Short mmCIF file of N, CA, C and O in Angstrom, two decimals:
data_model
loop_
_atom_site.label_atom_id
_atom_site.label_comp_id
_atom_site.label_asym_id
_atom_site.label_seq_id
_atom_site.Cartn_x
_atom_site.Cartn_y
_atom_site.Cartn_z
N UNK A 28 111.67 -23.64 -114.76
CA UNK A 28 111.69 -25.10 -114.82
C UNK A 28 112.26 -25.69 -113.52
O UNK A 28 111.56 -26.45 -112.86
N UNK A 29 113.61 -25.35 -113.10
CA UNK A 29 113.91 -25.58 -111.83
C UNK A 29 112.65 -25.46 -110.25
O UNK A 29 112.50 -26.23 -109.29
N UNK A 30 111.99 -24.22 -110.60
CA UNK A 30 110.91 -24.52 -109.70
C UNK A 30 110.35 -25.20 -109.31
O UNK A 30 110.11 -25.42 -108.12
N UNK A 31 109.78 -26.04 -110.78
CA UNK A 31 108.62 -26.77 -111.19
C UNK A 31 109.05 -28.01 -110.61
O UNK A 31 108.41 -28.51 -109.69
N UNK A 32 110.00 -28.50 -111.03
CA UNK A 32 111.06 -29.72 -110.57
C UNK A 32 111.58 -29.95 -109.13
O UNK A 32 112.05 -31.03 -108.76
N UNK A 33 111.44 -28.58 -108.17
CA UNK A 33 111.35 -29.17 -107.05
C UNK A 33 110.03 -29.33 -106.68
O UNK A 33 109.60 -30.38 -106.20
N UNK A 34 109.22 -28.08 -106.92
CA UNK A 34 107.48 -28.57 -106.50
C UNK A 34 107.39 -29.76 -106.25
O UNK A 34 107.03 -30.25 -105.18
N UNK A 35 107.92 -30.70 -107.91
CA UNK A 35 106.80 -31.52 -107.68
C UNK A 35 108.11 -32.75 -106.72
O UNK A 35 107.52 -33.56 -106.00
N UNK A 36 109.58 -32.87 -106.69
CA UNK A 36 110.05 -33.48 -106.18
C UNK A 36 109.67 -33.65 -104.33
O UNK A 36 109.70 -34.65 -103.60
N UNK A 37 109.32 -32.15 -104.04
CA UNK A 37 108.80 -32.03 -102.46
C UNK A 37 107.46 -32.90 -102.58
O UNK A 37 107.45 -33.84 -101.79
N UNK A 38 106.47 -32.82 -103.28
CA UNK A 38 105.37 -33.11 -103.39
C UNK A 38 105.10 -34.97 -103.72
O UNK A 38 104.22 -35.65 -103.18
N UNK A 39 106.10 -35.45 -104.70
CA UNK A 39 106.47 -36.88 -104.60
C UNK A 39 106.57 -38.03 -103.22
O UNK A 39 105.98 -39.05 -102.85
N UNK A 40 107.63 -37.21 -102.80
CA UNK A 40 108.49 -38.08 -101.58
C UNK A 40 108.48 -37.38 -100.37
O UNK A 40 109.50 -37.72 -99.76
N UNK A 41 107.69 -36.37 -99.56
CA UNK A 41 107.54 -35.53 -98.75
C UNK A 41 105.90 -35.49 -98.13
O UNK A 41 105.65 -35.31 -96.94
N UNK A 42 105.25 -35.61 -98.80
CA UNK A 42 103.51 -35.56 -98.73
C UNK A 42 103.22 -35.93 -97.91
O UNK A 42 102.57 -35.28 -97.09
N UNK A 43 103.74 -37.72 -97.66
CA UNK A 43 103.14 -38.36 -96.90
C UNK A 43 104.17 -38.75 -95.60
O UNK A 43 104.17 -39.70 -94.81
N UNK A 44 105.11 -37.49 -95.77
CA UNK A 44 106.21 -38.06 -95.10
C UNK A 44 107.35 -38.99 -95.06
O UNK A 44 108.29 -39.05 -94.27
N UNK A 45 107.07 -39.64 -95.99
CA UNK A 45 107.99 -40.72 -96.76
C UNK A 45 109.32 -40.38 -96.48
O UNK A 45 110.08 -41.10 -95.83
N UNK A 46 109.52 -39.65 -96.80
CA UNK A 46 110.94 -38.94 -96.91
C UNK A 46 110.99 -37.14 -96.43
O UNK A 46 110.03 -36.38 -96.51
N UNK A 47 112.59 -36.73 -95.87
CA UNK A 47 112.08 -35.62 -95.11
C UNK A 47 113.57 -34.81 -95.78
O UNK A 47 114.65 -35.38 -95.70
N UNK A 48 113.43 -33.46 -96.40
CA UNK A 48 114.10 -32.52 -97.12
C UNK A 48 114.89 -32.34 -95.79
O UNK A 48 114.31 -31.94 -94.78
N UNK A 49 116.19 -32.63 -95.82
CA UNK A 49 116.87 -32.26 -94.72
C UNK A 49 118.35 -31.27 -94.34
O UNK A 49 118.99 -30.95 -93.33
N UNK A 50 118.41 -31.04 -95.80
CA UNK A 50 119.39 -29.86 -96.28
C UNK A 50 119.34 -29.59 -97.67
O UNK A 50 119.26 -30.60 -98.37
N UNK A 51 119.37 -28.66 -98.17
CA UNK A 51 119.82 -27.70 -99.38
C UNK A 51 121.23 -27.26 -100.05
O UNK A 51 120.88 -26.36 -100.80
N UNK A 52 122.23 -27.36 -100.14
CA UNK A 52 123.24 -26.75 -100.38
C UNK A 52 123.71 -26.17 -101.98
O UNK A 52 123.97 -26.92 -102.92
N UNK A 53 123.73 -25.43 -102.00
CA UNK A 53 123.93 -24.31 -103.08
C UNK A 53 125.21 -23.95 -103.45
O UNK A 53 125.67 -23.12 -102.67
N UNK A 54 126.25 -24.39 -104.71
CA UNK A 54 127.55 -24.10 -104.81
C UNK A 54 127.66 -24.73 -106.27
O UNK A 54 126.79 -25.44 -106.78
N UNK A 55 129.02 -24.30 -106.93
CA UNK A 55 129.53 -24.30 -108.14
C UNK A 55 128.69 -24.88 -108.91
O UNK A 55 128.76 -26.07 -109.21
N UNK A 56 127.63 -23.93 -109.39
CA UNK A 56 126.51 -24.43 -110.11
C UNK A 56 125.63 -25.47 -110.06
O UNK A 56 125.18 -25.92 -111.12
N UNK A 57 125.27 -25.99 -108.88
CA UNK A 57 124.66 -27.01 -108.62
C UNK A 57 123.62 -27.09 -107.46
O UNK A 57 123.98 -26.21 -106.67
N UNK A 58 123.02 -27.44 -107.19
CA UNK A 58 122.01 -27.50 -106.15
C UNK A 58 121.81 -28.75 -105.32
O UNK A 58 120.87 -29.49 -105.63
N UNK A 59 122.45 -29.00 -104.49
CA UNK A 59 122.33 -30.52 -103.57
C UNK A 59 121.10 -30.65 -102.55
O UNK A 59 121.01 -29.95 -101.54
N UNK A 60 120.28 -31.48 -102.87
CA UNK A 60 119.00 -31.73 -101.56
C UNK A 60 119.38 -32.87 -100.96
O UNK A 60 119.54 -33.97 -101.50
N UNK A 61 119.47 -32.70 -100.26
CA UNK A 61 119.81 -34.22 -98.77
C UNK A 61 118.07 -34.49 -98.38
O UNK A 61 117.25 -33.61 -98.09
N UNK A 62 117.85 -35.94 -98.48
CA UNK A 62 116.61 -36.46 -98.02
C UNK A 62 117.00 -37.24 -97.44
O UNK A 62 117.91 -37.96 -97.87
N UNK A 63 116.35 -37.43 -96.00
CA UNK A 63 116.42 -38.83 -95.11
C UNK A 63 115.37 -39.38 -95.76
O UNK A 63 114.72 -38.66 -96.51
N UNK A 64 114.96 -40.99 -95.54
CA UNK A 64 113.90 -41.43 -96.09
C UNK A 64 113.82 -43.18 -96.04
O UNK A 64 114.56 -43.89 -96.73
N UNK A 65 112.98 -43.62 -95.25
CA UNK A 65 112.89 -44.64 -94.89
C UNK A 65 112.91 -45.30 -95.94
O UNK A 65 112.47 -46.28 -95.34
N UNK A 66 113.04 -45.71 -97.07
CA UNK A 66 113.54 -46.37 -98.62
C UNK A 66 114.02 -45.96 -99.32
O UNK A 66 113.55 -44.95 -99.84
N UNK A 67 115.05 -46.42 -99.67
CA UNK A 67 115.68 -45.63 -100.55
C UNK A 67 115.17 -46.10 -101.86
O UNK A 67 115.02 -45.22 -102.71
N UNK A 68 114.86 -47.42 -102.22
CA UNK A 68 114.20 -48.05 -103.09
C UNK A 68 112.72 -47.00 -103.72
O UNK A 68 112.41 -46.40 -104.75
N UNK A 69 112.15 -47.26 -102.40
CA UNK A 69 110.74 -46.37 -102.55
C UNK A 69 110.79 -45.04 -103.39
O UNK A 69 110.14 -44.64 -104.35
N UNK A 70 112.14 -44.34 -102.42
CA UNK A 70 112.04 -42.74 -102.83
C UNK A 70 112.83 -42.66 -104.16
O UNK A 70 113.37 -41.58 -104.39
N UNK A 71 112.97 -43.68 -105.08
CA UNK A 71 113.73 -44.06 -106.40
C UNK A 71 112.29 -43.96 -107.62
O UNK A 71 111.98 -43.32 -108.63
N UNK A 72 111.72 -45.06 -106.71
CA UNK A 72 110.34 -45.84 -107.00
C UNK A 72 109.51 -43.77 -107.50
O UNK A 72 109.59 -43.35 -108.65
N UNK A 73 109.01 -43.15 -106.65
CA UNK A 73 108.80 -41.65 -106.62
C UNK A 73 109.12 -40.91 -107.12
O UNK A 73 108.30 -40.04 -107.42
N UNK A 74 110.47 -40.78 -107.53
CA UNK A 74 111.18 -40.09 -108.52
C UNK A 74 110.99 -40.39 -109.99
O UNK A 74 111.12 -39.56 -110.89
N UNK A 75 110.54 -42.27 -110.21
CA UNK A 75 110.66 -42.39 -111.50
C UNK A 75 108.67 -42.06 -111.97
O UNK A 75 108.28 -41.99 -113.13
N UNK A 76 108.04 -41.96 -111.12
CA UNK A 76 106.84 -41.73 -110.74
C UNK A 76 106.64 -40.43 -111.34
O UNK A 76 105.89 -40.32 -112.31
N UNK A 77 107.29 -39.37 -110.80
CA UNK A 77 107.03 -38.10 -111.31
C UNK A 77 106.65 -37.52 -112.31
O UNK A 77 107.04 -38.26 -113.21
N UNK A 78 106.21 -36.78 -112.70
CA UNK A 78 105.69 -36.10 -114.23
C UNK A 78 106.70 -35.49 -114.52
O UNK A 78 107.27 -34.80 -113.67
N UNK A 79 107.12 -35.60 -115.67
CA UNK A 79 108.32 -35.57 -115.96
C UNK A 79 108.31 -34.22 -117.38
O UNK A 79 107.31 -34.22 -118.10
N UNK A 80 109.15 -33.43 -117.61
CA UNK A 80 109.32 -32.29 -118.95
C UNK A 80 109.52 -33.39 -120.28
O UNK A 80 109.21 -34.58 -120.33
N UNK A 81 110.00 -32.71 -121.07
CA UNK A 81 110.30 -33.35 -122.46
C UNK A 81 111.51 -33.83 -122.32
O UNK A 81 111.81 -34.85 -122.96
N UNK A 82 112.48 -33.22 -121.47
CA UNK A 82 114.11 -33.30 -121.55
C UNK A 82 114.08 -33.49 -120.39
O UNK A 82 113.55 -32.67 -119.66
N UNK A 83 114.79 -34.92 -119.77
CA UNK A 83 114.66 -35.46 -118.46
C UNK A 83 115.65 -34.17 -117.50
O UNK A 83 116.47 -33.36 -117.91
N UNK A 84 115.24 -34.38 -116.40
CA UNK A 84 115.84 -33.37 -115.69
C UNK A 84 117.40 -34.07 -114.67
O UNK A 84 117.64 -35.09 -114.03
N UNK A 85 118.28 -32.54 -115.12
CA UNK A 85 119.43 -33.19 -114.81
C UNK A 85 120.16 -33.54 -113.02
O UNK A 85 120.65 -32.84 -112.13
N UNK A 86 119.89 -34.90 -113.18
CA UNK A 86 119.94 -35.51 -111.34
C UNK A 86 120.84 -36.68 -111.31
O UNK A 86 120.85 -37.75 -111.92
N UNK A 87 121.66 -36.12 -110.35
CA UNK A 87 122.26 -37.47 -110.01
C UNK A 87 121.68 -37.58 -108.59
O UNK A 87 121.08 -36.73 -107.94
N UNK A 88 122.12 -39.23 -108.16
CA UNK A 88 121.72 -39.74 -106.64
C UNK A 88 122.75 -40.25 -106.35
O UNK A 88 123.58 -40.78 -107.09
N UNK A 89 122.77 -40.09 -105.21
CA UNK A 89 123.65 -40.72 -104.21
C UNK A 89 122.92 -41.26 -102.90
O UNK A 89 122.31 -40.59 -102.06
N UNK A 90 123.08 -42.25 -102.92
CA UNK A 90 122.77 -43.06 -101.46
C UNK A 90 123.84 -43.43 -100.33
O UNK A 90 124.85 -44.13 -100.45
N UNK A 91 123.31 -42.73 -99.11
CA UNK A 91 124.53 -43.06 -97.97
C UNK A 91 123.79 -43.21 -96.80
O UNK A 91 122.99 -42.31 -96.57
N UNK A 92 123.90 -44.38 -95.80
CA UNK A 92 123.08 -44.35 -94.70
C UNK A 92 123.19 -43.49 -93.55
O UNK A 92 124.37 -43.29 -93.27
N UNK A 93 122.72 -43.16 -93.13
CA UNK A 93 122.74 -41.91 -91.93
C UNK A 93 121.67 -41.96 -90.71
O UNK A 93 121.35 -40.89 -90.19
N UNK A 94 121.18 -43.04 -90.30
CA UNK A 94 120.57 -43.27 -89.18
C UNK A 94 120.29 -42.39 -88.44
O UNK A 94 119.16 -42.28 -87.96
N UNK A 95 121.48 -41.43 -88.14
CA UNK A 95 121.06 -40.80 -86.77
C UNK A 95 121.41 -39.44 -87.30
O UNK A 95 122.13 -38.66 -86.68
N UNK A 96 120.99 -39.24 -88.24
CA UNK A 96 120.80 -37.88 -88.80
C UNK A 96 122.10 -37.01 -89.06
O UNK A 96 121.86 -35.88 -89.47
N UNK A 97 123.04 -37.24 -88.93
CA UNK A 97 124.75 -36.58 -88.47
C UNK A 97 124.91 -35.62 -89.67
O UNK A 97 125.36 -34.48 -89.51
N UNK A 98 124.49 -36.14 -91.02
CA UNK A 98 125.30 -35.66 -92.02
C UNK A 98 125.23 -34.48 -92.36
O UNK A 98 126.10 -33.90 -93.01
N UNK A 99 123.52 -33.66 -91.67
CA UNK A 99 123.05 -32.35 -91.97
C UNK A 99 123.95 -31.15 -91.14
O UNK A 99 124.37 -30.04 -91.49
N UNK A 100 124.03 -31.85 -89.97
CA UNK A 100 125.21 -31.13 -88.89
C UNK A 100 126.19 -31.43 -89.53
O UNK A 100 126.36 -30.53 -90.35
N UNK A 101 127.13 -32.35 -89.65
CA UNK A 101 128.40 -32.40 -89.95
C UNK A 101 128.57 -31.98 -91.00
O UNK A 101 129.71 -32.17 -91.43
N UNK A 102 127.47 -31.13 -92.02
CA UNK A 102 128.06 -30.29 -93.40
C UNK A 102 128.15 -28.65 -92.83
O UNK A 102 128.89 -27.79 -93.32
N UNK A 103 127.14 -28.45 -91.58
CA UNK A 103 126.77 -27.49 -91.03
C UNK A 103 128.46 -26.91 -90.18
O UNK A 103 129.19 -25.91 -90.21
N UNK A 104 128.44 -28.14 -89.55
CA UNK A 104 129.69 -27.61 -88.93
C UNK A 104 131.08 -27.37 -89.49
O UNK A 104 131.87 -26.62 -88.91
N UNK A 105 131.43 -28.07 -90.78
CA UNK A 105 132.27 -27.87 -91.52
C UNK A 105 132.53 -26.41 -92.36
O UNK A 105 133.57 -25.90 -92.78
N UNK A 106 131.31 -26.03 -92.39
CA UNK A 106 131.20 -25.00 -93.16
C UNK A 106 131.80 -23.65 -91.93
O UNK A 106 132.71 -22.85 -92.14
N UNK A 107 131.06 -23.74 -90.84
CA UNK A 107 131.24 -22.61 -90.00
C UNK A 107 132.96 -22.94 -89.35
O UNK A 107 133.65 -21.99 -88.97
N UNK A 108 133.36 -24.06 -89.31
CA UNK A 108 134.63 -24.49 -88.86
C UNK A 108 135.64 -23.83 -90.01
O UNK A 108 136.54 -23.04 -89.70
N UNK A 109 135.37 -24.24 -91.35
CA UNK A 109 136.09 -23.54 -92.50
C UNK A 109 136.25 -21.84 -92.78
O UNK A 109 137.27 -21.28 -93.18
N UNK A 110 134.85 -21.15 -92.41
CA UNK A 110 134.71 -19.92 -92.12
C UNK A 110 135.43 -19.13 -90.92
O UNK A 110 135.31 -17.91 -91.05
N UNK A 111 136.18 -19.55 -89.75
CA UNK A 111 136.49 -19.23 -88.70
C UNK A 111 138.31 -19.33 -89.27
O UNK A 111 139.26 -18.78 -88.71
N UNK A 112 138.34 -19.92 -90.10
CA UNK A 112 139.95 -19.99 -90.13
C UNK A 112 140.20 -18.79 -91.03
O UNK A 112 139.37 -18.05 -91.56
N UNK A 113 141.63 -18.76 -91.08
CA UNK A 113 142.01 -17.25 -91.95
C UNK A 113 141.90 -18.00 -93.35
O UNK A 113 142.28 -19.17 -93.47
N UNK A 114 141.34 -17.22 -94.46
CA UNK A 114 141.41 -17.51 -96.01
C UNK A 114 142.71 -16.91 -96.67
O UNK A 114 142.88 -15.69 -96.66
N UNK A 115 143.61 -17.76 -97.23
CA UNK A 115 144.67 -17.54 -97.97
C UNK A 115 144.61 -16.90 -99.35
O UNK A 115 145.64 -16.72 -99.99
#
């Protein structure tokens, strides 16, 4: 089911370029996709669009502006910055 649910989420808001998959992050049971995307309205509009299972699928959103793309690096660099220190 998770598959299916990104298929068609790439396939929604990605197709036409609309919006662009710009990180993944994977941790304490959860799966985070970062989309840039020239509407946020639109790429709402797409989501409620979708073909949907019997049991809505479990999503939250968050909207944050990011113009100049920073946020994919600045999770990037945090991570390798956190990795370089000694673990207690």
């Amino acid at each position: 089911e998770q598959q299916v649910f990104e298929d068609r989420l790439v396939e929604a808001v990605e197709s036409d370029h609309h919006s662009v998959m710009s990180l993944v992050m994977l941790g304490k049971n959860q799966k985070e996709f970062v989309f840039h995307t020239s509407s946020p309205q639109e790429f709402i509009q797409r989501l409620n669009d979708m073909p949907q299972e019997d049991d809505p699928y479990p999503i939250k959103i968050h909207h944050n502006p990011d113009s100049s793309w920073d946020y994919p690096d600045d999770v990037i660099a945090d991570i390798i910055s956190n990795k370089s220190e000694p673990q207690r």
